[in-house]
Amino acid sequence: MKKIFLLLVSASLLLTVACGGNTTITTIATDTVKKPETAAAGSAKEPIKLRIAWWGGQSRHDYTFKVIELYQKQNPNVKIEAEYAAFDDYWKRLAPQAAANDLPDIISMDLSYLSQFAEKKQLEELTLYTQNHTIDVGSVAANTLNSGRYDGKLYQITVGVNALGATLDPEIVSRAGVTMPSKEWTWDDLEVLGKQLKASGRLLGDYMRYDVFFPYYLRSIDQKLFDPNGASLGYADDKAFIDYYKRYQKMYDAGYFLSLEKLALKKFTPEDDEMVLGNALSSFAWSNQYVAWSAAAKRPTELLPPPGPNSKKGLFLKASMGLSITKNSKQKEESAKFINFFINDIEANKLIKGERGVPISSKVKEALKPLLNPEEIKVFDYVAWAEANSSPADAPNPIGSIEVGKLLKDISEQILYKRISIEDAAVKFRHEANAILDKNKK
């Protein structure tokens, strides 16, 4: 049985929740996956230790351990230490490790953070490993591989692709006596559903993440959050911000989403999602999260695109998460071999089954199709549908985008707390976001 350690985190990892003044301690779980007893004794190969870090919920942790065990069985000289946490806690953990030049050998990477880590030269450029076939990308589409590039250099290998969506609970729909929305549902439909659900004591969902759904809305009206040069916001008129937040505030004030006070207590794992708990219609998230959320719910769910109109303009195929090798790693070659194993090994992917996004290898995808359960098939089908009903993805977020995301969250909460008017918030966001982007561009 795996021995799990809870690390005490330093004072620098204390997270003060702005809403309500609560303070929580961010913890990170680590696990050393022991070599199987069947490992050959006295192997001629030099012992190697790798540290690997990722974010996610319990189901992701469970199968990732099995993937690691499978790799160690094939490579008995390799011992892997695992570090894992929920999404927000994960990045808080990496920050001090990066400052101390002590990042794990392999880290899960998100496109929101790729520019930040690459610009600070904390990631290894991976082209050498793809060219010498240590990482075999022969069955990976060029556009998919290129999603891991920043400034022309390859810094992450995408392990799956996904699309923004909404996981809906048909049981909640039935109990509320409302009609299940179709793929063509709109923001107006969402408001109507919110009112109907509220009458039956249910929510629309926890919330719609500000730094995900506002950019989606902008794309749906032919605007972008960031200008292609990365030095400023990309949308031309504050009307877009005002229109979006007037609608969102209206729904929040009506009680269709979780209050900010309750939201501040959430861990944002499948197990504490309001849809999973039976209190809400939907969980608004990426398609690769669907299987974990459905498994946690333990009942049938459905996967739909986010509301429109013009969802085809708003939707895009996104690298669900990537794997990067850190610059400080002393085991870069072995790290590359593990990444190759993760994306190409059929047996490993029988354990993963697209939970981190639909696999990037066409060979793996074909091998998995006969083995998928109904929920997994829904994800594969949805991503295939989204591929035909979406628009090209934007360039990777520019340096400073993480600060801009935090600014947007702070201003969004100020709006919902009625501490600032939406019109003033639009001006404030534009001014401060442009200052952040301009500063980082220089």
Short mmCIF file of C-alpha atoms in Angstrom, two decimals:
data_model
loop_
_atom_site.label_atom_id
_atom_site.label_comp_id
_atom_site.label_asym_id
_atom_site.label_seq_id
_atom_site.Cartn_x
_atom_site.Cartn_y
_atom_site.Cartn_z
CA MET A 1 0.00 0.00 0.00
CA LYS A 2 1.35 3.37 -0.96
CA LYS A 3 2.56 5.48 1.90
CA ILE A 4 1.25 9.00 1.49
CA PHE A 5 2.89 11.96 3.14
CA LEU A 6 1.27 15.32 3.71
CA LEU A 7 3.97 17.97 3.56
CA LEU A 8 3.82 20.94 5.84
CA VAL A 9 3.95 24.00 3.67
CA SER A 10 5.94 27.09 4.43
CA ALA A 11 4.45 30.39 5.39
CA SER A 12 4.91 31.54 1.82
CA LEU A 13 2.20 29.07 0.80
CA LEU A 14 -0.43 30.42 3.15
CA LEU A 15 -3.39 31.43 1.05
CA THR A 16 -5.41 34.30 2.41
CA VAL A 17 -8.87 34.23 0.96
CA ALA A 18 -9.89 37.74 0.07
CA CYS A 19 -13.55 37.03 0.50
CA GLY A 20 -14.57 36.89 4.16
CA GLY A 21 -11.02 37.08 5.52
CA ASN A 22 -10.60 33.32 5.96
CA THR A 23 -7.11 31.82 5.89
CA THR A 24 -6.36 28.28 4.74
CA ILE A 25 -3.11 26.31 4.59
CA THR A 26 -2.31 24.89 1.20
CA THR A 27 -1.04 21.32 1.43
CA ILE A 28 0.48 19.08 -1.17
CA ALA A 29 0.42 15.31 -1.17
CA THR A 30 3.46 13.35 -2.23
CA ASP A 31 3.91 9.67 -2.85
CA THR A 32 6.93 7.56 -3.54
CA VAL A 33 5.83 4.73 -5.79
CA LYS A 34 7.91 1.76 -4.76
CA LYS A 35 9.55 -0.52 -7.27
CA PRO A 36 7.61 -3.74 -7.63
CA GLU A 37 9.00 -6.71 -5.76
CA THR A 38 9.52 -8.39 -9.10
CA ALA A 39 12.18 -5.85 -10.07
CA ALA A 40 15.42 -7.57 -10.98
CA ALA A 41 17.96 -7.45 -8.20
CA GLY A 42 21.43 -6.21 -9.00
CA SER A 43 20.36 -4.61 -12.31
CA ALA A 44 23.30 -3.45 -14.35
CA LYS A 45 21.60 -0.15 -15.04
CA GLU A 46 22.44 2.78 -12.83
CA PRO A 47 19.67 3.60 -10.33
CA ILE A 48 17.68 6.67 -11.34
CA LYS A 49 15.29 8.77 -9.27
CA LEU A 50 12.66 10.93 -10.95
CA ARG A 51 10.27 13.41 -9.39
CA ILE A 52 6.99 13.95 -11.21
CA ALA A 53 4.27 16.47 -10.34
CA TRP A 54 0.69 16.91 -11.53
CA TRP A 55 -2.65 18.37 -10.49
CA GLY A 56 -6.09 16.77 -10.37
CA GLY A 57 -8.65 14.88 -8.33
CA GLN A 58 -8.45 11.49 -6.66
CA SER A 59 -9.31 9.41 -9.73
CA ARG A 60 -6.44 11.03 -11.66
CA HIS A 61 -4.06 10.38 -8.78
CA ASP A 62 -5.12 6.72 -8.62
CA TYR A 63 -4.54 5.84 -12.27
CA THR A 64 -1.36 7.92 -12.51
CA PHE A 65 0.16 5.81 -9.75
CA LYS A 66 -0.68 2.73 -11.81
CA VAL A 67 0.98 4.24 -14.88
CA ILE A 68 4.08 4.97 -12.81
CA GLU A 69 4.11 1.43 -11.46
CA LEU A 70 3.88 0.06 -14.99
CA TYR A 71 6.84 2.20 -16.07
CA GLN A 72 8.89 1.07 -13.07
CA LYS A 73 8.10 -2.55 -13.82
CA GLN A 74 9.55 -2.08 -17.30
CA ASN A 75 12.44 0.00 -15.93
CA PRO A 76 13.35 -1.54 -12.53
CA ASN A 77 16.31 0.80 -12.06
CA VAL A 78 13.95 3.81 -11.96
CA LYS A 79 12.34 5.02 -8.76
CA ILE A 80 9.66 7.70 -9.12
CA GLU A 81 8.51 10.17 -6.49
CA ALA A 82 5.09 11.67 -7.12
CA GLU A 83 3.87 15.10 -6.03
CA TYR A 84 0.26 16.04 -6.63
CA ALA A 85 -2.42 18.51 -5.59
CA ALA A 86 -5.56 20.31 -6.71
CA PHE A 87 -5.00 22.84 -9.52
CA ASP A 88 -4.55 26.05 -7.52
CA ASP A 89 -2.47 24.38 -4.82
CA TYR A 90 -0.26 22.79 -7.47
CA TRP A 91 0.93 26.14 -8.84
CA LYS A 92 1.44 27.54 -5.35
CA ARG A 93 3.70 24.58 -4.65
CA LEU A 94 5.75 25.03 -7.84
CA ALA A 95 6.45 28.73 -7.23
CA PRO A 96 8.87 28.30 -4.27
CA GLN A 97 10.37 25.17 -5.87
CA ALA A 98 11.16 27.19 -8.98
CA ALA A 99 12.68 29.97 -6.87
CA ALA A 100 14.90 27.40 -5.15
CA ASN A 101 15.85 25.76 -8.46
CA ASP A 102 14.30 22.55 -7.12
CA LEU A 103 11.43 21.81 -9.49
CA PRO A 104 10.51 18.16 -10.10
CA ASP A 105 12.09 16.57 -13.17
CA ILE A 106 8.73 16.41 -14.97
CA ILE A 107 5.89 18.84 -14.32
CA SER A 108 2.39 18.98 -15.70
CA MET A 109 2.08 22.20 -17.67
CA ASP A 110 -0.89 24.38 -18.61
CA LEU A 111 -0.86 26.81 -21.53
CA SER A 112 -1.71 29.62 -19.11
CA TYR A 113 1.66 29.10 -17.41
CA LEU A 114 3.82 27.99 -20.34
CA SER A 115 5.10 31.46 -21.26
CA GLN A 116 5.90 32.28 -17.63
CA PHE A 117 8.05 29.18 -17.07
CA ALA A 118 9.63 29.29 -20.55
CA GLU A 119 10.53 32.97 -20.33
CA LYS A 120 12.25 32.38 -17.00
CA LYS A 121 14.25 29.56 -18.61
CA GLN A 122 12.86 26.99 -16.20
CA LEU A 123 11.92 24.48 -18.94
CA GLU A 124 14.03 22.31 -21.20
CA GLU A 125 13.60 22.72 -24.96
CA LEU A 126 12.33 19.37 -26.26
CA THR A 127 13.06 19.42 -30.00
CA LEU A 128 16.25 17.35 -29.56
CA TYR A 129 14.24 14.55 -27.92
CA THR A 130 11.62 14.53 -30.71
CA GLN A 131 14.27 14.59 -33.43
CA ASN A 132 16.22 11.65 -31.97
CA HIS A 133 12.91 9.82 -31.31
CA THR A 134 13.37 9.55 -27.56
CA ILE A 135 9.93 11.15 -27.66
CA ASP A 136 8.19 9.61 -30.67
CA VAL A 137 5.74 12.08 -32.23
CA GLY A 138 5.35 10.24 -35.54
CA SER A 139 1.61 9.68 -34.96
CA VAL A 140 0.93 13.18 -33.58
CA ALA A 141 -0.62 15.92 -35.73
CA ALA A 142 1.69 18.90 -36.32
CA ASN A 143 -0.84 21.41 -34.98
CA THR A 144 -1.20 19.40 -31.78
CA LEU A 145 2.56 19.19 -31.29
CA ASN A 146 2.96 22.89 -32.02
CA SER A 147 0.51 23.79 -29.25
CA GLY A 148 3.41 23.18 -26.87
CA ARG A 149 5.61 25.84 -28.47
CA TYR A 150 6.44 29.24 -27.05
CA ASP A 151 8.47 31.74 -29.04
CA GLY A 152 9.10 29.03 -31.63
CA LYS A 153 10.56 26.51 -29.17
CA LEU A 154 8.95 23.29 -27.95
CA TYR A 155 8.60 23.35 -24.17
CA GLN A 156 5.79 20.90 -23.52
CA ILE A 157 4.42 17.74 -25.04
CA THR A 158 0.65 17.92 -24.99
CA VAL A 159 -0.78 14.67 -23.64
CA GLY A 160 -4.34 15.24 -24.78
CA VAL A 161 -6.72 17.71 -26.39
CA ASN A 162 -10.07 18.88 -25.12
CA ALA A 163 -12.74 21.50 -25.53
CA LEU A 164 -14.66 23.71 -23.14
CA GLY A 165 -17.98 22.21 -22.12
CA ALA A 166 -20.65 21.72 -19.51
CA THR A 167 -21.31 18.49 -17.64
CA LEU A 168 -25.06 18.32 -16.97
CA ASP A 169 -27.07 16.13 -14.62
CA PRO A 170 -30.27 14.86 -16.33
CA GLU A 171 -31.66 13.83 -12.94
CA ILE A 172 -31.62 17.46 -11.78
CA VAL A 173 -33.36 18.45 -15.01
CA SER A 174 -36.04 15.82 -14.46
CA ARG A 175 -36.63 16.76 -10.83
CA ALA A 176 -36.95 20.43 -11.72
CA GLY A 177 -39.44 19.61 -14.47
CA VAL A 178 -37.45 21.48 -17.10
CA THR A 179 -36.29 20.58 -20.60
CA MET A 180 -32.75 19.30 -21.15
CA PRO A 181 -30.89 21.92 -23.22
CA SER A 182 -29.51 21.06 -26.65
CA LYS A 183 -26.09 21.77 -28.16
CA GLU A 184 -27.59 25.00 -29.52
CA TRP A 185 -28.53 26.46 -26.12
CA THR A 186 -27.82 30.14 -25.47
CA TRP A 187 -27.02 32.50 -22.61
CA ASP A 188 -30.74 33.40 -22.57
CA ASP A 189 -31.58 29.72 -22.17
CA LEU A 190 -29.11 29.53 -19.29
CA GLU A 191 -30.88 32.36 -17.47
CA VAL A 192 -34.28 30.71 -17.95
CA LEU A 193 -32.89 27.43 -16.62
CA GLY A 194 -31.41 29.26 -13.65
CA LYS A 195 -34.79 30.66 -12.70
CA GLN A 196 -36.50 27.27 -13.06
CA LEU A 197 -33.82 25.49 -11.05
CA LYS A 198 -33.85 28.13 -8.32
CA ALA A 199 -37.55 27.46 -7.84
CA SER A 200 -36.73 23.81 -7.12
CA GLY A 201 -33.86 24.64 -4.77
CA ARG A 202 -31.04 23.95 -7.22
CA LEU A 203 -28.18 25.97 -8.71
CA LEU A 204 -26.88 26.31 -12.25
CA GLY A 205 -23.43 25.40 -10.93
CA ASP A 206 -20.62 26.43 -8.59
CA TYR A 207 -19.66 29.31 -10.91
CA MET A 208 -18.29 29.94 -14.38
CA ARG A 209 -14.58 30.55 -14.05
CA TYR A 210 -13.89 34.17 -14.98
CA ASP A 211 -10.59 33.64 -16.81
CA VAL A 212 -12.09 30.85 -18.92
CA PHE A 213 -15.62 31.92 -19.80
CA PHE A 214 -15.02 35.64 -20.33
CA PRO A 215 -12.36 34.83 -22.99
CA TYR A 216 -14.77 32.26 -24.48
CA TYR A 217 -17.48 34.93 -24.68
CA LEU A 218 -15.05 37.36 -26.31
CA ARG A 219 -14.14 34.80 -28.97
CA SER A 220 -17.84 34.23 -29.67
CA ILE A 221 -18.21 37.93 -30.59
CA ASP A 222 -15.02 38.04 -32.69
CA GLN A 223 -12.86 39.54 -29.93
CA LYS A 224 -9.85 38.19 -28.00
CA LEU A 225 -8.70 38.65 -24.42
CA PHE A 226 -5.10 39.30 -25.49
CA ASP A 227 -3.71 41.15 -28.47
CA PRO A 228 -1.48 38.89 -30.61
CA ASN A 229 1.59 40.98 -29.70
CA GLY A 230 0.97 40.28 -26.01
CA ALA A 231 1.38 43.92 -24.97
CA SER A 232 -2.29 44.74 -24.37
CA LEU A 233 -5.81 43.38 -24.15
CA GLY A 234 -7.21 42.20 -27.45
CA TYR A 235 -10.78 43.49 -27.41
CA ALA A 236 -11.50 46.92 -28.76
CA ASP A 237 -14.50 48.10 -26.75
CA ASP A 238 -15.37 47.87 -23.05
CA LYS A 239 -18.96 47.11 -24.07
CA ALA A 240 -17.97 43.44 -24.29
CA PHE A 241 -16.85 43.44 -20.65
CA ILE A 242 -19.95 45.38 -19.55
CA ASP A 243 -22.41 43.13 -21.40
CA TYR A 244 -20.85 39.94 -20.07
CA TYR A 245 -20.71 41.03 -16.43
CA LYS A 246 -24.17 42.57 -16.40
CA ARG A 247 -25.58 39.19 -17.36
CA TYR A 248 -23.34 37.32 -14.93
CA GLN A 249 -24.13 39.67 -12.03
CA LYS A 250 -27.85 39.31 -12.75
CA MET A 251 -27.59 35.52 -12.49
CA TYR A 252 -25.40 35.71 -9.38
CA ASP A 253 -27.75 38.15 -7.62
CA ALA A 254 -30.67 35.84 -8.43
CA GLY A 255 -28.87 33.01 -6.60
CA TYR A 256 -28.20 30.81 -9.63
CA PHE A 257 -24.54 30.29 -8.63
CA LEU A 258 -22.82 29.53 -5.35
CA SER A 259 -22.17 32.54 -3.12
CA LEU A 260 -18.60 33.84 -3.03
CA GLU A 261 -18.35 32.96 0.66
CA LYS A 262 -19.15 29.30 -0.05
CA LEU A 263 -17.07 29.29 -3.23
CA ALA A 264 -14.02 30.36 -1.20
CA LEU A 265 -14.24 27.09 0.76
CA LYS A 266 -14.16 24.91 -2.36
CA LYS A 267 -11.17 22.73 -3.24
CA PHE A 268 -12.25 22.56 -6.91
CA THR A 269 -11.94 18.80 -7.05
CA PRO A 270 -14.66 16.51 -8.48
CA GLU A 271 -15.65 15.34 -5.03
CA ASP A 272 -16.77 18.78 -3.78
CA ASP A 273 -18.41 20.08 -6.97
CA GLU A 274 -22.04 21.11 -6.49
CA MET A 275 -23.19 19.15 -9.55
CA VAL A 276 -21.48 16.03 -8.20
CA LEU A 277 -23.11 16.62 -4.81
CA GLY A 278 -26.53 16.79 -6.44
CA ASN A 279 -27.10 20.48 -5.76
CA ALA A 280 -26.61 21.94 -9.24
CA LEU A 281 -27.43 21.33 -12.87
CA SER A 282 -23.93 21.60 -14.26
CA SER A 283 -20.22 21.78 -13.80
CA PHE A 284 -18.73 24.19 -16.33
CA ALA A 285 -15.30 22.82 -17.20
CA TRP A 286 -13.09 21.25 -19.87
CA SER A 287 -14.11 18.01 -21.56
CA ASN A 288 -11.19 16.02 -20.14
CA GLN A 289 -12.66 16.59 -16.67
CA TYR A 290 -15.93 14.95 -17.65
CA VAL A 291 -14.96 11.36 -16.80
CA ALA A 292 -13.66 12.24 -13.32
CA TRP A 293 -16.70 14.39 -12.54
CA SER A 294 -19.09 11.71 -13.78
CA ALA A 295 -17.27 9.02 -11.83
CA ALA A 296 -17.50 11.11 -8.67
CA ALA A 297 -21.21 11.74 -9.29
CA LYS A 298 -21.86 7.97 -9.66
CA ARG A 299 -24.82 8.63 -11.98
CA PRO A 300 -25.36 9.32 -15.70
CA THR A 301 -24.39 12.79 -16.94
CA GLU A 302 -24.30 14.55 -20.29
CA LEU A 303 -21.67 16.70 -21.98
CA LEU A 304 -22.69 19.83 -23.90
CA PRO A 305 -20.83 22.81 -25.36
CA PRO A 306 -21.00 26.08 -23.42
CA PRO A 307 -23.91 28.41 -24.22
CA GLY A 308 -24.05 30.40 -27.44
CA PRO A 309 -24.97 31.98 -29.71
CA ASN A 310 -21.86 31.59 -31.86
CA SER A 311 -20.36 28.80 -29.75
CA LYS A 312 -18.51 27.66 -32.89
CA LYS A 313 -16.52 30.91 -32.80
CA GLY A 314 -15.91 30.64 -29.07
CA LEU A 315 -14.91 26.97 -28.96
CA PHE A 316 -11.42 25.73 -29.81
CA LEU A 317 -9.42 22.58 -29.25
CA LYS A 318 -7.09 23.13 -26.31
CA ALA A 319 -4.08 21.25 -25.10
CA SER A 320 -5.65 19.80 -21.96
CA MET A 321 -2.33 19.63 -20.18
CA GLY A 322 1.23 18.98 -21.17
CA LEU A 323 4.32 17.41 -19.71
CA SER A 324 7.47 19.52 -19.47
CA ILE A 325 11.01 18.68 -18.41
CA THR A 326 12.49 21.24 -16.07
CA LYS A 327 15.81 22.92 -16.70
CA ASN A 328 17.12 21.95 -13.26
CA SER A 329 16.48 18.22 -13.86
CA LYS A 330 19.56 16.01 -13.71
CA GLN A 331 17.67 13.19 -15.45
CA LYS A 332 16.46 14.81 -18.67
CA GLU A 333 16.97 11.74 -20.87
CA GLU A 334 14.98 9.48 -18.53
CA SER A 335 12.34 12.18 -18.17
CA ALA A 336 11.97 12.24 -21.96
CA LYS A 337 11.61 8.46 -21.97
CA PHE A 338 8.81 8.66 -19.40
CA ILE A 339 6.98 11.31 -21.46
CA ASN A 340 7.29 9.06 -24.52
CA PHE A 341 5.86 6.19 -22.47
CA PHE A 342 2.98 8.35 -21.26
CA ILE A 343 1.86 9.41 -24.74
CA ASN A 344 2.65 6.27 -26.76
CA ASP A 345 2.42 3.17 -24.58
CA ILE A 346 -0.87 1.36 -25.26
CA GLU A 347 -1.04 -0.36 -21.87
CA ALA A 348 -0.41 2.91 -20.03
CA ASN A 349 -3.14 4.61 -22.03
CA LYS A 350 -5.55 1.81 -21.23
CA LEU A 351 -5.23 3.10 -17.67
CA ILE A 352 -5.44 6.79 -18.62
CA LYS A 353 -8.21 6.35 -21.22
CA GLY A 354 -8.30 10.00 -22.22
CA GLU A 355 -8.87 11.44 -18.74
CA ARG A 356 -6.18 14.04 -19.47
CA GLY A 357 -7.77 14.76 -22.84
CA VAL A 358 -8.27 12.71 -25.98
CA PRO A 359 -4.84 11.13 -26.69
CA ILE A 360 -2.60 12.90 -29.20
CA SER A 361 -1.30 9.68 -30.77
CA SER A 362 -3.57 8.43 -33.55
CA LYS A 363 -2.32 4.88 -32.87
CA VAL A 364 -3.25 5.12 -29.18
CA LYS A 365 -6.63 6.62 -30.03
CA GLU A 366 -7.50 3.75 -32.36
CA ALA A 367 -6.32 1.15 -29.84
CA LEU A 368 -8.48 2.64 -27.08
CA LYS A 369 -11.77 2.97 -28.95
CA PRO A 370 -12.96 -0.63 -28.38
CA LEU A 371 -12.09 -0.40 -24.68
CA LEU A 372 -13.92 2.79 -23.74
CA ASN A 373 -16.91 2.85 -21.40
CA PRO A 374 -19.97 4.98 -22.28
CA GLU A 375 -18.73 8.04 -20.39
CA GLU A 376 -15.31 7.91 -22.05
CA ILE A 377 -16.94 7.50 -25.45
CA LYS A 378 -18.91 10.70 -24.79
CA VAL A 379 -15.65 12.61 -24.33
CA PHE A 380 -14.08 11.21 -27.51
CA ASP A 381 -17.27 11.94 -29.45
CA TYR A 382 -17.58 15.45 -28.01
CA VAL A 383 -14.00 16.37 -28.91
CA ALA A 384 -14.56 14.98 -32.43
CA TRP A 385 -17.72 17.12 -32.64
CA ALA A 386 -15.87 20.16 -31.31
CA GLU A 387 -13.11 19.68 -33.88
CA ALA A 388 -15.72 20.21 -36.59
CA ASN A 389 -17.58 22.95 -34.69
CA SER A 390 -14.85 25.25 -33.39
CA SER A 391 -12.35 27.90 -34.50
CA PRO A 392 -8.54 27.97 -34.40
CA ALA A 393 -7.01 28.36 -30.95
CA ASP A 394 -5.34 31.59 -29.88
CA ALA A 395 -1.59 31.86 -29.42
CA PRO A 396 -0.24 30.84 -25.96
CA ASN A 397 -1.06 33.42 -23.33
CA PRO A 398 1.58 36.16 -23.06
CA ILE A 399 3.89 36.88 -20.14
CA GLY A 400 1.82 38.54 -17.45
CA SER A 401 -1.33 36.61 -18.30
CA ILE A 402 -1.36 34.93 -14.88
CA GLU A 403 -1.36 38.35 -13.21
CA VAL A 404 -4.11 39.47 -15.56
CA GLY A 405 -6.13 36.38 -14.62
CA LYS A 406 -5.75 37.15 -10.93
CA LEU A 407 -6.74 40.76 -11.61
CA LEU A 408 -9.84 39.60 -13.47
CA LYS A 409 -10.82 37.32 -10.58
CA ASP A 410 -10.35 40.14 -8.05
CA ILE A 411 -12.35 42.64 -10.10
CA SER A 412 -15.05 40.04 -10.83
CA GLU A 413 -15.50 39.51 -7.09
CA GLN A 414 -15.58 43.25 -6.48
CA ILE A 415 -18.41 43.45 -9.01
CA LEU A 416 -20.37 40.64 -7.39
CA TYR A 417 -19.86 42.16 -3.92
CA LYS A 418 -21.15 45.50 -5.33
CA ARG A 419 -17.94 47.25 -4.35
CA ILE A 420 -17.51 48.65 -7.86
CA SER A 421 -19.86 49.33 -10.76
CA ILE A 422 -19.47 47.20 -13.84
CA GLU A 423 -18.68 50.28 -15.92
CA ASP A 424 -15.91 51.37 -13.54
CA ALA A 425 -14.68 47.78 -13.35
CA ALA A 426 -14.32 47.65 -17.15
CA VAL A 427 -12.13 50.77 -17.11
CA LYS A 428 -10.11 49.54 -14.13
CA PHE A 429 -9.51 46.13 -15.68
CA ARG A 430 -8.41 47.59 -19.02
CA HIS A 431 -6.05 50.11 -17.40
CA GLU A 432 -4.41 47.69 -14.96
CA ALA A 433 -4.29 44.71 -17.34
CA ASN A 434 -2.64 46.79 -20.06
CA ALA A 435 -0.10 48.06 -17.54
CA ILE A 436 0.75 44.47 -16.52
CA LEU A 437 1.12 43.30 -20.10
CA ASP A 438 3.13 46.31 -21.18
CA LYS A 439 5.49 45.94 -18.23
CA ASN A 440 6.14 42.27 -19.02
CA LYS A 441 6.58 42.93 -22.73
CA LYS A 442 9.44 45.39 -22.16
#
